[in-house]
PDB file of C-alpha atoms in Angstrom:
ATOM      1  CA  MET A   1      10.757  18.578  13.897  1.00 61.00           C
ATOM      2  CA  ASN A   2       9.417  15.456  14.719  1.00 83.00           C
ATOM      3  CA  VAL A   3       8.108  14.515  11.229  1.00 86.00           C
ATOM      4  CA  GLY A   4       6.387  11.262  12.451  1.00 89.00           C
ATOM      5  CA  ILE A   5       3.936  13.107  14.867  1.00 93.00           C
ATOM      6  CA  ILE A   6       3.554  16.016  11.968  1.00 94.00           C
ATOM      7  CA  SER A   7       2.594  13.505   9.415  1.00 95.00           C
ATOM      8  CA  GLU A   8       0.319  11.434  11.618  1.00 96.00           C
ATOM      9  CA  ARG A   9      -1.766  14.624  12.765  1.00 96.00           C
ATOM     10  CA  TYR A  10      -2.292  15.527   8.989  1.00 97.00           C
ATOM     11  CA  ALA A  11      -3.084  12.287   7.901  1.00 97.00           C
ATOM     12  CA  VAL A  12      -5.704  11.920  10.835  1.00 97.00           C
ATOM     13  CA  ALA A  13      -7.357  15.984   9.931  1.00 97.00           C
ATOM     14  CA  LEU A  14      -7.498  14.242   6.473  1.00 97.00           C
ATOM     15  CA  LEU A  15      -9.679  11.032   7.506  1.00 97.00           C
ATOM     16  CA  LYS A  16     -11.923  13.008   9.677  1.00 97.00           C
ATOM     17  CA  TYR A  17     -12.151  15.823   6.726  1.00 97.00           C
ATOM     18  CA  VAL A  18     -13.260  12.702   4.496  1.00 97.00           C
ATOM     19  CA  ASP A  19     -15.445  10.998   6.885  1.00 96.00           C
ATOM     20  CA  GLU A  20     -17.442  14.053   7.156  1.00 96.00           C
ATOM     21  CA  THR A  21     -17.673  14.763   3.738  1.00 96.00           C
ATOM     22  CA  GLY A  22     -18.120  11.338   2.796  1.00 96.00           C
ATOM     23  CA  ASN A  23     -15.494  11.405  -0.174  1.00 95.00           C
ATOM     24  CA  GLY A  24     -13.479   8.754   1.694  1.00 95.00           C
ATOM     25  CA  GLU A  25     -13.593   6.291  -1.290  1.00 96.00           C
ATOM     26  CA  GLU A  26     -12.275   8.345  -3.657  1.00 96.00           C
ATOM     27  CA  VAL A  27      -9.853  10.034  -1.679  1.00 97.00           C
ATOM     28  CA  TYR A  28      -8.378   6.850  -0.744  1.00 97.00           C
ATOM     29  CA  SER A  29      -8.055   5.375  -4.069  1.00 96.00           C
ATOM     30  CA  GLN A  30      -5.870   8.737  -5.164  1.00 97.00           C
ATOM     31  CA  ALA A  31      -4.052   8.430  -2.304  1.00 97.00           C
ATOM     32  CA  LEU A  32      -3.176   5.095  -3.230  1.00 96.00           C
ATOM     33  CA  GLN A  33      -2.713   6.218  -6.799  1.00 96.00           C
ATOM     34  CA  LEU A  34      -0.038   9.053  -5.606  1.00 96.00           C
ATOM     35  CA  GLU A  35       1.648   6.642  -2.996  1.00 96.00           C
ATOM     36  CA  LYS A  36       2.464   4.679  -6.459  1.00 95.00           C
ATOM     37  CA  CYS A  37       3.693   7.537  -8.186  1.00 95.00           C
ATOM     38  CA  PHE A  38       6.107   8.015  -5.200  1.00 95.00           C
ATOM     39  CA  ALA A  39       7.306   4.837  -5.143  1.00 94.00           C
ATOM     40  CA  SER A  40       8.096   4.541  -8.943  1.00 95.00           C
ATOM     41  CA  LEU A  41       9.048   8.201  -9.622  1.00 93.00           C
ATOM     42  CA  GLU A  42      12.296   9.546  -7.532  1.00 92.00           C
ATOM     43  CA  GLU A  43      11.568  12.903  -9.190  1.00 91.00           C
ATOM     44  CA  LEU A  44       8.238  13.262  -7.486  1.00 91.00           C
ATOM     45  CA  ARG A  45      10.150  12.461  -4.156  1.00 91.00           C
ATOM     46  CA  MET A  46      12.740  15.151  -4.712  1.00 90.00           C
ATOM     47  CA  MET A  47      10.244  17.361  -6.003  1.00 89.00           C
ATOM     48  CA  THR A  48       8.373  17.493  -2.764  1.00 88.00           C
ATOM     49  CA  ASP A  49      10.978  16.751  -0.371  1.00 84.00           C
ATOM     50  CA  HIS A  50      13.080  20.368  -1.330  1.00 78.00           C
ATOM     51  CA  PRO A  51      10.034  22.715  -0.672  1.00 65.00           C
ATOM     52  CA  ASP A  52      11.847  25.341  -2.053  1.00 72.00           C
ATOM     53  CA  GLY A  53      13.136  23.930  -5.324  1.00 73.00           C
ATOM     54  CA  THR A  54       9.984  24.341  -7.046  1.00 81.00           C
ATOM     55  CA  SER A  55       6.752  26.373  -6.495  1.00 88.00           C
ATOM     56  CA  ASP A  56       3.731  25.337  -5.341  1.00 88.00           C
ATOM     57  CA  ARG A  57       1.765  26.058  -8.366  1.00 90.00           C
ATOM     58  CA  LEU A  58       4.101  23.711 -10.307  1.00 90.00           C
ATOM     59  CA  LYS A  59       4.177  20.849  -7.518  1.00 91.00           C
ATOM     60  CA  MET A  60       0.400  20.990  -7.440  1.00 92.00           C
ATOM     61  CA  ARG A  61       0.153  20.857 -11.005  1.00 93.00           C
ATOM     62  CA  VAL A  62       2.198  17.677 -10.960  1.00 92.00           C
ATOM     63  CA  LEU A  63       0.474  15.982  -8.244  1.00 94.00           C
ATOM     64  CA  THR A  64      -2.964  16.569  -9.748  1.00 94.00           C
ATOM     65  CA  THR A  65      -1.701  15.485 -12.908  1.00 93.00           C
ATOM     66  CA  ALA A  66      -0.859  12.343 -11.408  1.00 92.00           C
ATOM     67  CA  LEU A  67      -4.401  11.813 -10.392  1.00 93.00           C
ATOM     68  CA  GLY A  68      -5.371  12.233 -14.054  1.00 89.00           C
ATOM     69  CA  GLY A  69      -5.644  16.214 -14.304  1.00 87.00           C
ATOM     70  CA  GLU A  70      -7.006  19.098 -12.181  1.00 81.00           C
ATOM     71  CA  GLY A  71     -10.651  17.866 -12.781  1.00 87.00           C
ATOM     72  CA  LYS A  72     -10.846  14.672 -11.775  1.00 92.00           C
ATOM     73  CA  ALA A  73      -8.688  15.040  -8.357  1.00 94.00           C
ATOM     74  CA  ALA A  74     -10.857  14.707  -5.598  1.00 95.00           C
ATOM     75  CA  PRO A  75     -11.498  18.150  -4.209  1.00 95.00           C
ATOM     76  CA  GLU A  76     -10.505  17.301  -0.510  1.00 96.00           C
ATOM     77  CA  LEU A  77      -7.256  15.781  -1.822  1.00 96.00           C
ATOM     78  CA  VAL A  78      -6.878  19.194  -3.564  1.00 95.00           C
ATOM     79  CA  ARG A  79      -7.442  21.214  -0.541  1.00 96.00           C
ATOM     80  CA  PHE A  80      -5.466  19.075   1.886  1.00 97.00           C
ATOM     81  CA  MET A  81      -2.278  19.248  -0.772  1.00 96.00           C
ATOM     82  CA  ARG A  82      -2.751  23.216  -0.497  1.00 95.00           C
ATOM     83  CA  LEU A  83      -2.709  23.143   3.212  1.00 96.00           C
ATOM     84  CA  VAL A  84       0.392  21.137   3.342  1.00 95.00           C
ATOM     85  CA  MET A  85       1.804  23.484   0.630  1.00 94.00           C
ATOM     86  CA  LYS A  86       1.100  26.530   2.423  1.00 94.00           C
ATOM     87  CA  ASN A  87       2.414  25.307   5.682  1.00 93.00           C
ATOM     88  CA  ARG A  88       5.618  24.119   4.138  1.00 91.00           C
ATOM     89  CA  ARG A  89       5.057  20.520   5.047  1.00 93.00           C
ATOM     90  CA  THR A  90       5.435  19.101   1.600  1.00 92.00           C
ATOM     91  CA  LYS A  91       8.496  16.972   2.632  1.00 92.00           C
ATOM     92  CA  CYS A  92       5.821  14.773   5.222  1.00 94.00           C
ATOM     93  CA  LEU A  93       3.371  14.403   2.115  1.00 95.00           C
ATOM     94  CA  ARG A  94       4.510  10.844   1.475  1.00 95.00           C
ATOM     95  CA  LEU A  95       4.472   9.645   4.713  1.00 96.00           C
ATOM     96  CA  MET A  96       0.985  11.759   5.271  1.00 97.00           C
ATOM     97  CA  LEU A  97      -0.372   9.605   2.761  1.00 97.00           C
ATOM     98  CA  LEU A  98       1.074   6.465   3.834  1.00 97.00           C
ATOM     99  CA  ILE A  99      -0.395   6.956   7.564  1.00 97.00           C
ATOM    100  CA  PHE A 100      -3.933   8.223   5.987  1.00 98.00           C
ATOM    101  CA  ILE A 101      -3.942   4.942   4.027  1.00 97.00           C
ATOM    102  CA  ASP A 102      -3.021   2.903   6.604  1.00 97.00           C
ATOM    103  CA  ARG A 103      -5.525   4.672   9.034  1.00 97.00           C
ATOM    104  CA  TYR A 104      -8.482   4.518   6.275  1.00 98.00           C
ATOM    105  CA  ARG A 105      -7.735   0.692   5.839  1.00 96.00           C
ATOM    106  CA  ARG A 106      -8.147   0.102   9.688  1.00 96.00           C
ATOM    107  CA  SER A 107     -11.254   2.200  10.140  1.00 96.00           C
ATOM    108  CA  ARG A 108     -13.028   0.386   7.489  1.00 96.00           C
ATOM    109  CA  ASN A 109     -11.767  -2.983   8.116  1.00 95.00           C
ATOM    110  CA  ILE A 110      -9.846  -3.471   4.755  1.00 96.00           C
ATOM    111  CA  ASN A 111      -7.174  -6.214   5.023  1.00 95.00           C
ATOM    112  CA  VAL A 112      -4.129  -5.988   2.654  1.00 95.00           C
ATOM    113  CA  GLY A 113      -2.943  -9.914   1.058  1.00 95.00           C
ATOM    114  CA  ARG A 114      -0.371 -10.584  -1.296  1.00 96.00           C
ATOM    115  CA  LEU A 115      -1.167 -13.508  -3.692  1.00 96.00           C
ATOM    116  CA  VAL A 116       1.645 -15.014  -5.870  1.00 97.00           C
ATOM    117  CA  MET A 117       0.653 -17.759  -8.443  1.00 96.00           C
ATOM    118  CA  ALA A 118       2.549 -19.987 -11.001  1.00 94.00           C
ATOM    119  CA  VAL A 119      -0.508 -19.598 -13.365  1.00 94.00           C
ATOM    120  CA  PRO A 120      -3.533 -17.094 -13.086  1.00 95.00           C
ATOM    121  CA  SER A 121      -6.749 -18.603 -11.286  1.00 94.00           C
ATOM    122  CA  GLU A 122      -9.688 -16.247 -10.666  1.00 96.00           C
ATOM    123  CA  SER A 123     -11.197 -18.727  -8.746  1.00 96.00           C
ATOM    124  CA  LEU A 124      -7.921 -19.221  -6.086  1.00 95.00           C
ATOM    125  CA  LYS A 125      -8.498 -15.042  -5.299  1.00 95.00           C
ATOM    126  CA  ARG A 126     -12.309 -15.602  -4.865  1.00 95.00           C
ATOM    127  CA  ARG A 127     -11.949 -18.506  -2.446  1.00 95.00           C
ATOM    128  CA  LEU A 128      -8.868 -16.568  -0.665  1.00 93.00           C
ATOM    129  CA  THR A 129     -10.980 -12.917  -0.479  1.00 93.00           C
ATOM    130  CA  ASP A 130     -14.007 -15.222   0.828  1.00 94.00           C
ATOM    131  CA  ILE A 131     -11.901 -17.116   3.481  1.00 93.00           C
ATOM    132  CA  VAL A 132     -10.226 -13.491   4.591  1.00 92.00           C
ATOM    133  CA  HIS A 133     -14.191 -12.208   4.954  1.00 93.00           C
ATOM    134  CA  ASP A 134     -15.360 -15.047   6.621  1.00 94.00           C
ATOM    135  CA  GLU A 135     -12.475 -14.774   9.281  1.00 91.00           C
ATOM    136  CA  THR A 136     -12.108 -10.843   9.459  1.00 90.00           C
ATOM    137  CA  GLY A 137     -15.528  -9.993   8.573  1.00 92.00           C
ATOM    138  CA  GLY A 138     -13.265  -7.157   6.380  1.00 92.00           C
ATOM    139  CA  THR A 139     -12.885  -6.632   2.646  1.00 92.00           C
ATOM    140  CA  VAL A 140      -9.776  -7.853   1.010  1.00 92.00           C
ATOM    141  CA  GLU A 141      -7.376  -5.906  -1.363  1.00 94.00           C
ATOM    142  CA  LEU A 142      -5.303  -8.524  -3.316  1.00 94.00           C
ATOM    143  CA  GLU A 143      -2.018  -7.431  -4.984  1.00 95.00           C
ATOM    144  CA  THR A 144      -1.531 -10.368  -7.308  1.00 96.00           C
ATOM    145  CA  ARG A 145       1.524 -11.507  -9.060  1.00 96.00           C
ATOM    146  CA  ILE A 146       2.670 -14.505 -11.204  1.00 96.00           C
ATOM    147  CA  ASP A 147       5.738 -16.130 -10.669  1.00 95.00           C
ATOM    148  CA  PRO A 148       6.599 -19.242 -12.650  1.00 94.00           C
ATOM    149  CA  SER A 149       9.623 -19.783 -10.651  1.00 94.00           C
ATOM    150  CA  ILE A 150       7.179 -21.486  -7.642  1.00 94.00           C
ATOM    151  CA  ILE A 151       6.393 -23.882 -10.002  1.00 92.00           C
ATOM    152  CA  GLY A 152       2.859 -24.653  -9.140  1.00 93.00           C
ATOM    153  CA  GLY A 153       0.467 -23.801  -6.280  1.00 93.00           C
ATOM    154  CA  PHE A 154       0.543 -20.202  -4.702  1.00 96.00           C
ATOM    155  CA  THR A 155       2.074 -18.338  -1.632  1.00 96.00           C
ATOM    156  CA  PHE A 156      -0.616 -15.863   0.226  1.00 96.00           C
ATOM    157  CA  ASP A 157       0.516 -13.140   2.666  1.00 96.00           C
ATOM    158  CA  MET A 158      -1.410 -11.137   4.577  1.00 94.00           C
ATOM    159  CA  ASP A 159      -0.427  -9.134   7.900  1.00 88.00           C
ATOM    160  CA  TRP A 160       1.391 -11.644   9.801  1.00 88.00           C
ATOM    161  CA  VAL A 161       0.371 -15.026   8.283  1.00 90.00           C
ATOM    162  CA  ARG A 162       1.797 -16.605   5.329  1.00 94.00           C
ATOM    163  CA  LEU A 163       0.546 -19.500   3.489  1.00 93.00           C
ATOM    164  CA  ASP A 164       3.098 -21.262   1.292  1.00 95.00           C
ATOM    165  CA  ALA A 165       1.702 -23.892  -0.858  1.00 93.00           C
ATOM    166  CA  SER A 166       3.955 -23.606  -3.436  1.00 94.00           C
ATOM    167  CA  VAL A 167       5.435 -26.537  -5.249  1.00 94.00           C
ATOM    168  CA  ALA A 168       9.227 -24.856  -4.904  1.00 93.00           C
ATOM    169  CA  SER A 169       8.615 -24.949  -1.248  1.00 93.00           C
ATOM    170  CA  GLN A 170       7.486 -28.364  -0.819  1.00 92.00           C
ATOM    171  CA  LEU A 171      10.755 -29.406  -2.899  1.00 93.00           C
ATOM    172  CA  LYS A 172      12.794 -27.509  -0.790  1.00 93.00           C
ATOM    173  CA  ALA A 173      11.590 -29.243   2.551  1.00 91.00           C
ATOM    174  CA  VAL A 174      11.992 -32.619   0.799  1.00 93.00           C
ATOM    175  CA  ARG A 175      15.762 -31.957  -0.126  1.00 92.00           C
ATOM    176  CA  ARG A 176      15.875 -31.099   3.470  1.00 92.00           C
ATOM    177  CA  GLN A 177      14.892 -33.965   4.902  1.00 90.00           C
ATOM    178  CA  PHE A 178      16.904 -36.403   2.823  1.00 88.00           C
ATOM    179  CA  ILE A 179      20.138 -34.031   3.524  1.00 89.00           C
ATOM    180  CA  GLU A 180      19.374 -34.580   7.152  1.00 87.00           C
ATOM    181  CA  LYS A 181      18.555 -38.372   6.691  1.00 84.00           C
ATOM    182  CA  ASN A 182      22.117 -38.373   5.002  1.00 83.00           C
ATOM    183  CA  ARG A 183      23.750 -36.832   7.736  1.00 81.00           C
ATOM    184  CA  ARG A 184      22.596 -39.260  10.505  1.00 74.00           C
ATOM    185  CA  ILE A 185      23.743 -42.384   7.996  1.00 68.00           C
ATOM    186  CA  VAL A 186      27.031 -41.121   7.651  1.00 59.00           C
TER     187      VAL A 186
END
């Protein structure tokens, strides 16, 4: 059994389904929410990885509870998870969600960036979002984090691009230059 091919097919089917129903944004946001739960809760991963260990009814209840309750879960996502459970593919559910998220982002031209700042700055977030939008024509989802160890400035990562305007990296560069000059003198 090739888990990648199976997961890809299910994810593509989910994407086509939400395109038909027009509820893609809600399913996308809930898929992101479920993925965060999978990433942080080992018990949830173990429950879905072992199809015989827990009943499908309990799995469905746990997964919909992670989405805020059965009434708040998108009907398309609930139907999709029921199909996955019926076909005994819960072991692949997390990978299916990851592939769906990636495919959805590509189809909607959504770029994901990671911004690390020494201090919070809404104006920096807006400027970077505007720059990415002007360059790609798409939207940007910024994951921000505050890290005082970079002393000042910021680092921004998106796809294969990294902008490092942190004071810590500039100090490291100056230090390397002094070390190189001292080696030449000796």
